mmCIF file of C-alpha atoms and ligand atoms in Angstrom:
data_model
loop_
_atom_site.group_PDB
_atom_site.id
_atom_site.type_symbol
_atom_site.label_atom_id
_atom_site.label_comp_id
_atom_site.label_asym_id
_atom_site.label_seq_id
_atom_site.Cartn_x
_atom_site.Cartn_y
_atom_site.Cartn_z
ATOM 1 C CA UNK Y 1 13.618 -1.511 -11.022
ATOM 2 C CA UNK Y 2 10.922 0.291 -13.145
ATOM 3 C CA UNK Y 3 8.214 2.652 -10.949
ATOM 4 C CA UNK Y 4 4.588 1.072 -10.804
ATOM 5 C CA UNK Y 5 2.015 3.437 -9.761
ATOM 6 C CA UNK Y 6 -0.720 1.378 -7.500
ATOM 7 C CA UNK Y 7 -3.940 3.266 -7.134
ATOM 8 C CA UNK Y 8 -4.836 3.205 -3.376
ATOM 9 C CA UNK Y 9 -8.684 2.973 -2.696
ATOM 10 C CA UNK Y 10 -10.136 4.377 0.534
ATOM 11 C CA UNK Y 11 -13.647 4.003 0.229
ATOM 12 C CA UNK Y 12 -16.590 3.452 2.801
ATOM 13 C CA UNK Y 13 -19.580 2.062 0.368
ATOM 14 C CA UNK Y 14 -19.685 -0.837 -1.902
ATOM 15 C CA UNK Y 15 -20.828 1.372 -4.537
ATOM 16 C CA UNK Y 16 -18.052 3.904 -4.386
ATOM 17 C CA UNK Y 17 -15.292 0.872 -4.239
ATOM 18 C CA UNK Y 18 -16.546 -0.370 -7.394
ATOM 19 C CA UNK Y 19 -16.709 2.948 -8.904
ATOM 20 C CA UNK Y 20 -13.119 3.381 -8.676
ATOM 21 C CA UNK Y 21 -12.250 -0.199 -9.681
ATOM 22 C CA UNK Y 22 -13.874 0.750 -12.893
ATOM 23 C CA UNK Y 23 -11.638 4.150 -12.958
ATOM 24 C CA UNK Y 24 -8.461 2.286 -13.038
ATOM 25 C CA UNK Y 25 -8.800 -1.708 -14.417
ATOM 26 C CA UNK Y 26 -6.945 -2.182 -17.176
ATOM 27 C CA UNK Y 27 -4.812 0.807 -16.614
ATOM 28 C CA UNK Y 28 -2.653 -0.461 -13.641
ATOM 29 C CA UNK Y 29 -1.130 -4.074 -12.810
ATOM 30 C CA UNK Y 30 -2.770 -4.268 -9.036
ATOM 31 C CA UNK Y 31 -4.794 -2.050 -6.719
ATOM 32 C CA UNK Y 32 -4.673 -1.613 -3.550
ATOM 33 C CA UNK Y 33 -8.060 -1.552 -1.285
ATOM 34 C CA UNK Y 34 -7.521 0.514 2.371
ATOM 35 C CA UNK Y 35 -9.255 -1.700 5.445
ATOM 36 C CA UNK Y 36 -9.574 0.247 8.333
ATOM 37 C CA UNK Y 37 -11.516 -0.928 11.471
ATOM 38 C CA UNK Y 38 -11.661 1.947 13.489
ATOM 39 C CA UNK Y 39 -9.658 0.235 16.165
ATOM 40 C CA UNK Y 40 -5.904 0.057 14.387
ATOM 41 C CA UNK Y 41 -6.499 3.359 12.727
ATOM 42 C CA UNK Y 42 -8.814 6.225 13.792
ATOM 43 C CA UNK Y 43 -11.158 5.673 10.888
ATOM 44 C CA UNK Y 44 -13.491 2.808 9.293
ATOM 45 C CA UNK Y 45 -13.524 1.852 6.099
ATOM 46 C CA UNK Y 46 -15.745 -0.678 3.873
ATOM 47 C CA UNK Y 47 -15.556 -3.764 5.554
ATOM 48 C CA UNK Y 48 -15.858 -7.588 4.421
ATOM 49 C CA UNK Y 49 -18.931 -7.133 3.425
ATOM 50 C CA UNK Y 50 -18.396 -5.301 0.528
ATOM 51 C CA UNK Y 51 -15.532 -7.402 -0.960
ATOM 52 C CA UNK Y 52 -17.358 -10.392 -2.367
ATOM 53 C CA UNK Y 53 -17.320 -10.680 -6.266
ATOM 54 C CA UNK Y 54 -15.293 -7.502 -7.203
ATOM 55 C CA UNK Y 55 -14.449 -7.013 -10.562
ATOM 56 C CA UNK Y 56 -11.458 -9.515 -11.815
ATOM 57 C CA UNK Y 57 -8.044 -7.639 -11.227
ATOM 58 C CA UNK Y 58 -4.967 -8.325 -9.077
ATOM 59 C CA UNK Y 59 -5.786 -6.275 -5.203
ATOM 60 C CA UNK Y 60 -3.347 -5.560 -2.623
ATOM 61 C CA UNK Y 61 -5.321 -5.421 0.415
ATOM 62 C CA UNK Y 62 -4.104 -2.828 2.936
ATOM 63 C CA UNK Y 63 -5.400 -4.184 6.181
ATOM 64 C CA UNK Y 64 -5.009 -1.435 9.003
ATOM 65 C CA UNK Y 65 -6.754 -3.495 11.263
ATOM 66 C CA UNK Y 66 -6.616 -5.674 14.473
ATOM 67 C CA UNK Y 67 -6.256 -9.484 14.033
ATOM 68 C CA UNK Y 68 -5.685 -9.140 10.381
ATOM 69 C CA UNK Y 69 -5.928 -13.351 9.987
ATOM 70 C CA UNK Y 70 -9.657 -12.682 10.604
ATOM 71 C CA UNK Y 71 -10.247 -10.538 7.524
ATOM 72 C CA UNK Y 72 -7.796 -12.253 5.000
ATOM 73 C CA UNK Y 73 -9.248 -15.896 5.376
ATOM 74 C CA UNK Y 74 -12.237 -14.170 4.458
ATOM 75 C CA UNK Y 75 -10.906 -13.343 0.483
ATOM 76 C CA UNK Y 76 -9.702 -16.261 -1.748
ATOM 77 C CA UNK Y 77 -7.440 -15.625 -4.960
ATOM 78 C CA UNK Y 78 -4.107 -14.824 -5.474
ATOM 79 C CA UNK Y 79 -3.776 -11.475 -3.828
ATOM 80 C CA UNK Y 80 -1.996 -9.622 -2.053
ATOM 81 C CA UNK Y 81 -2.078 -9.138 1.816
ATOM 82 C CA UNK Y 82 -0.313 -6.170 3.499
ATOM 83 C CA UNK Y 83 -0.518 -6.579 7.155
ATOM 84 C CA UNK Y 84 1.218 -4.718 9.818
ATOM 85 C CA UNK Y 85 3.884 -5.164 11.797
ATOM 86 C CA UNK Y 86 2.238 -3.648 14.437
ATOM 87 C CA UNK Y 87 -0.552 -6.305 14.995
ATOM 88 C CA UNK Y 88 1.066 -9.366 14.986
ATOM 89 C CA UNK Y 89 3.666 -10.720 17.487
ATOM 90 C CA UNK Y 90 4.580 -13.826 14.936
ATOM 91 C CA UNK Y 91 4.057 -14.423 11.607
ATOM 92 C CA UNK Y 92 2.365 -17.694 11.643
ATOM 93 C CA UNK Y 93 -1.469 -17.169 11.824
ATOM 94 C CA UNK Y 94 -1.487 -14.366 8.772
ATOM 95 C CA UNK Y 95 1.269 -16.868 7.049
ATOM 96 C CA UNK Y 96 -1.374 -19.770 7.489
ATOM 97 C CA UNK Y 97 -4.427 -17.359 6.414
ATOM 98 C CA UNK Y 98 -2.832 -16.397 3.680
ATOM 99 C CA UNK Y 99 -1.891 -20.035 2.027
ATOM 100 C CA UNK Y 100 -5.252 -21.265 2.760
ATOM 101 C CA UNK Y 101 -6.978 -18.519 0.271
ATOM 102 C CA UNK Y 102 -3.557 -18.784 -2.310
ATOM 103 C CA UNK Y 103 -2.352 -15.068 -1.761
ATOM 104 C CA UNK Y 104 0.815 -13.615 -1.096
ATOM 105 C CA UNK Y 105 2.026 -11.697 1.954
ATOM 106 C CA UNK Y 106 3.218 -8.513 2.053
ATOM 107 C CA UNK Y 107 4.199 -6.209 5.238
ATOM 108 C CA UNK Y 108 3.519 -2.829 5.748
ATOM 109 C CA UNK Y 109 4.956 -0.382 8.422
ATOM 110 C CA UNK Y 110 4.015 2.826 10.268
ATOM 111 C CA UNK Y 111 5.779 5.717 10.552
ATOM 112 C CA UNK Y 112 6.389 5.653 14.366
ATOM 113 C CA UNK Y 113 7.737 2.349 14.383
ATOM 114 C CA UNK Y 114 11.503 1.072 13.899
ATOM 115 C CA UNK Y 115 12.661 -0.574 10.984
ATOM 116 C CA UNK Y 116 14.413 -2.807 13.247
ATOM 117 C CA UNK Y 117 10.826 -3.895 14.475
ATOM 118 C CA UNK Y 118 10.390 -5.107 10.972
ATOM 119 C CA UNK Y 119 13.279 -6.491 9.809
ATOM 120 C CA UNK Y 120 13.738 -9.949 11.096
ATOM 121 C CA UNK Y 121 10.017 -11.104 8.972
ATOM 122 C CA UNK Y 122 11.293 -9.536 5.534
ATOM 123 C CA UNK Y 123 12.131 -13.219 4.494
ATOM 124 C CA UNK Y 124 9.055 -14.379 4.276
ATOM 125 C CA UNK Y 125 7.038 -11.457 2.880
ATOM 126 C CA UNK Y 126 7.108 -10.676 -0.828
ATOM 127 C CA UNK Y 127 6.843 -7.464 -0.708
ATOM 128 C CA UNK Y 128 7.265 -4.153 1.883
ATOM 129 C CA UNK Y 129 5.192 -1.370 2.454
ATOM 130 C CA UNK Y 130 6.576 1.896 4.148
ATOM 131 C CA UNK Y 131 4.075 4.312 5.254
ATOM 132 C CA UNK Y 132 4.642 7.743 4.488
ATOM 133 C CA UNK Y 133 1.920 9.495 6.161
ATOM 134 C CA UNK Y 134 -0.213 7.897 9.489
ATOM 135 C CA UNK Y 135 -2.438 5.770 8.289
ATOM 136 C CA UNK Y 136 -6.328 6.740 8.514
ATOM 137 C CA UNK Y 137 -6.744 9.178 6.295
ATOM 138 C CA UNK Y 138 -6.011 10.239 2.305
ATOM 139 C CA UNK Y 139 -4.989 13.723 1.521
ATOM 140 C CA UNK Y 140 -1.906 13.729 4.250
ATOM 141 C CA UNK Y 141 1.780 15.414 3.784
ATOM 142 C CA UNK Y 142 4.182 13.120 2.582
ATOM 143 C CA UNK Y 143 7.012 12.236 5.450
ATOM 144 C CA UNK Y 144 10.127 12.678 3.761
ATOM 145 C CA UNK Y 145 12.359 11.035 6.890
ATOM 146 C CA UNK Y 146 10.650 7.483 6.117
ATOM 147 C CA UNK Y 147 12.985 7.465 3.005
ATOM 148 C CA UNK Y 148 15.508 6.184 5.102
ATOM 149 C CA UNK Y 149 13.653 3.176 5.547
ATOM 150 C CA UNK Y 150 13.616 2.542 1.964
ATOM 151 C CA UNK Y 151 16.897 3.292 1.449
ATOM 152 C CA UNK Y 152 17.849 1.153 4.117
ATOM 153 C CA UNK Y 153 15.704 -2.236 2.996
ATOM 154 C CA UNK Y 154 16.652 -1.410 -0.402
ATOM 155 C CA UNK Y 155 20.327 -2.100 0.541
ATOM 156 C CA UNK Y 156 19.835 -5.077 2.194
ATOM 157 C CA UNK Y 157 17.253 -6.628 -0.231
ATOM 158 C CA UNK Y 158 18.554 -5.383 -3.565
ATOM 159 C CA UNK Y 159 15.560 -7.288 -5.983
ATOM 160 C CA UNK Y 160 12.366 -6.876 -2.477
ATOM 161 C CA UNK Y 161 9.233 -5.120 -4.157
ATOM 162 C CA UNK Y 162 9.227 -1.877 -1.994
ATOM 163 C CA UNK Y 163 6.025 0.441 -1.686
ATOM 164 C CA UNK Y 164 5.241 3.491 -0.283
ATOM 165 C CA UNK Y 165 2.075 5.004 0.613
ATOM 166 C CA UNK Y 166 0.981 8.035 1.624
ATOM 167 C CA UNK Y 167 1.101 11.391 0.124
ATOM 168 C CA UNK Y 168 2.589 10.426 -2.828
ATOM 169 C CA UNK Y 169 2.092 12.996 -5.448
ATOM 170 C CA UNK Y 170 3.827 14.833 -8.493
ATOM 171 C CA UNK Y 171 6.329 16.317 -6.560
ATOM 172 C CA UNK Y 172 7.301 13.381 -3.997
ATOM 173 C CA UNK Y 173 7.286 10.364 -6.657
ATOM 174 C CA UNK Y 174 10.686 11.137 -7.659
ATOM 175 C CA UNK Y 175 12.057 11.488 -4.588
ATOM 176 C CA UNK Y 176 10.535 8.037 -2.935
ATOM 177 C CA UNK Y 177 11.483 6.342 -6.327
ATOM 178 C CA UNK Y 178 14.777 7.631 -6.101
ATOM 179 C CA UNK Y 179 15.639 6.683 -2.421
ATOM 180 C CA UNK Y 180 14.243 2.722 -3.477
ATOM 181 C CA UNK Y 181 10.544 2.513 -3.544
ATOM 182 C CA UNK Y 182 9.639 0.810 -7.207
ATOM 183 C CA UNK Y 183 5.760 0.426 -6.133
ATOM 184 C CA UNK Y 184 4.215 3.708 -5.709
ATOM 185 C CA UNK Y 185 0.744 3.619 -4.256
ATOM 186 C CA UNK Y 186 -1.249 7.136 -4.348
ATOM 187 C CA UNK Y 187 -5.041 8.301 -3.863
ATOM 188 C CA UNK Y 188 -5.652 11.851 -3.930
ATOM 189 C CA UNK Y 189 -3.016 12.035 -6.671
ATOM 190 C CA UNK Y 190 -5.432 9.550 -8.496
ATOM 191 C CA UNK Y 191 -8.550 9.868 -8.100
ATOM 192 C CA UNK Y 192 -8.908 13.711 -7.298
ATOM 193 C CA UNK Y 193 -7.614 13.933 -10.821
ATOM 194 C CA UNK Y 194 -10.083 14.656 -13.535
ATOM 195 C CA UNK Y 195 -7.834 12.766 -16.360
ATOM 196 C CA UNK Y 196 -7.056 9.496 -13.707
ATOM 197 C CA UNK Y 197 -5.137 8.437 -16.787
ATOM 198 C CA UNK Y 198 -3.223 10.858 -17.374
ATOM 199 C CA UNK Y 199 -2.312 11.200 -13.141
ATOM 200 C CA UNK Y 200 -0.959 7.666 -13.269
ATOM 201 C CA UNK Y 201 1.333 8.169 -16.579
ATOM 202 C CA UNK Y 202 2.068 11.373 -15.141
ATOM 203 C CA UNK Y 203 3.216 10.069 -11.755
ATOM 204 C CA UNK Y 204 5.066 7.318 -13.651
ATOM 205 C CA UNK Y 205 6.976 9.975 -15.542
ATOM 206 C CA UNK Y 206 7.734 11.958 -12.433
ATOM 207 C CA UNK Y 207 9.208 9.066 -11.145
ATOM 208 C CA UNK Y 208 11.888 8.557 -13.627
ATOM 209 C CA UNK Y 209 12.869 12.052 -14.320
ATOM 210 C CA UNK Y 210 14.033 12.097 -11.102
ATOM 211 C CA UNK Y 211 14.167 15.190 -8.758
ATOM 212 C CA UNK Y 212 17.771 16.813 -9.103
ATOM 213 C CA UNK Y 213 15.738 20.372 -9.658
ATOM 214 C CA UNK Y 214 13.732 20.061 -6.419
ATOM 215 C CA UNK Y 215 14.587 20.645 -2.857
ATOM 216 C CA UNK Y 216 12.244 19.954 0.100
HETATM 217 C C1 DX5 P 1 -3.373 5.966 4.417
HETATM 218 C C2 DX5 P 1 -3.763 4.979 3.332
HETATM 219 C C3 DX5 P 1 -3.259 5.468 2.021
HETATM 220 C C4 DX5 P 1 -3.902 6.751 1.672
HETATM 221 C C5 DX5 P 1 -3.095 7.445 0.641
HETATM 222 O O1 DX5 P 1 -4.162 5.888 5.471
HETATM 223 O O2 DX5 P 1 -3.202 3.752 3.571
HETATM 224 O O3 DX5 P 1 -3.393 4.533 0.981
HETATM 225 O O4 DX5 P 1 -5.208 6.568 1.244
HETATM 226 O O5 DX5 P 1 -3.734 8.618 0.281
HETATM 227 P P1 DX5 P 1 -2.973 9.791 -0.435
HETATM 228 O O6 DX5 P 1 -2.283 9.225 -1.631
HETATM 229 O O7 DX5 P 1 -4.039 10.764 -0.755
HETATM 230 O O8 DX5 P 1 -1.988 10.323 0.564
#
């Protein structure tokens, strides 16, 4: 599957989230907005609030929070939602909030937590997200043992969009791309990049050389 870099936005002011929409539209398929409500993660982020009218562009929400059915009925359009497997016991009420604004559901899980945890909803999400760092913060080390949760969802769903997030950077692209991750979400490597261009192509290109040369 080809690498997609997804710019991850962790912002706490409307102002700065639309700043850095404007960095990357038109030079990335989807973005992904952080949610954090201080009670999931150690850290608040914009909340809904600040998400009416962005600018027109495919979002993944990220939604490190508690009760994430509450937030997502909140944001119509074909988006998508990446809740955690650590908030919900069943799938139904985020399944139901997500069909009644037309998005598509995604799941996204913690470091901590077994894959096994997860497994049994993969059906019915689109997409997975494996967190390579504890969520709450941007600027973390990348966890290199999570790869063998990709490795492992990538063999039992060969054609499943699978992201990872957290502390992806020049040097770790190649090695989550190699062990099954095809989306590739990154901040710091972003948007504390003067040329933000230039970081995603970059991080794109990373990703398909590969990373024979490096050790870790
Ligand atoms: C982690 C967030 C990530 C984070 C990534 O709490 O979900 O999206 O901002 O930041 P970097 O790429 O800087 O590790």
């Amino acid at each position: 599957m080809e690498p997609e870099v997804i710019p991850a936005i962790l912002v706490k002011s409307r102002e700065d989230l639309l700043r850095r929409i404007g960095q990357v539209r038109g030079l990335v398929r989807e973005i992904q907005i952080d949610i954090m409500d201080g009670i999931f993660v150690p850290n608040k982020t914009i909340g809904i609030d600040g998400l009416h009218d962005l600018p027109e562009a495919l979002y993944e929400f990220h939604w490190m929070v508690k009760d994430p059915e509450r937030w997502i009925e909140k944001i119509r359009g074909p988006n998508m939602h990446l809740v955690h497997v650590e908030t919900i016991t069943t799938l139904d009420a985020v399944e139901a909030a997500v069909k009644k604004v037309g998005g598509r559901l995604g799941l996204a899980i913690n470091p901590e937590t077994p894959l096994e945890k997860l497994l049994p909803f993969v059906p019915k999400a689109e997409r997975v997200l494996v967190m390579t760092v504890r969520p709450g913060f941007s600027g973390q080390k990348y966890i290199y043992e999570m790869e063998h949760k990709v490795r492992k969802l990538r063999e039992l769903f060969p054609a499943l969009d699978i992201e990872v997030d957290g502390g992806v950077n020049n040097e770790t692209v190649s090695h989550a791309y190699s062990s099954g991750a095809n989306l590739l979400a990154a901040a710091s490597a972003i948007f504390a990049q003067e040329d933000i261009k230039g970081a995603i192509a970059r991080l794109k290109e990373r990703a398909l050389k590969g990373c024979s040369h490096e050790t870790h």
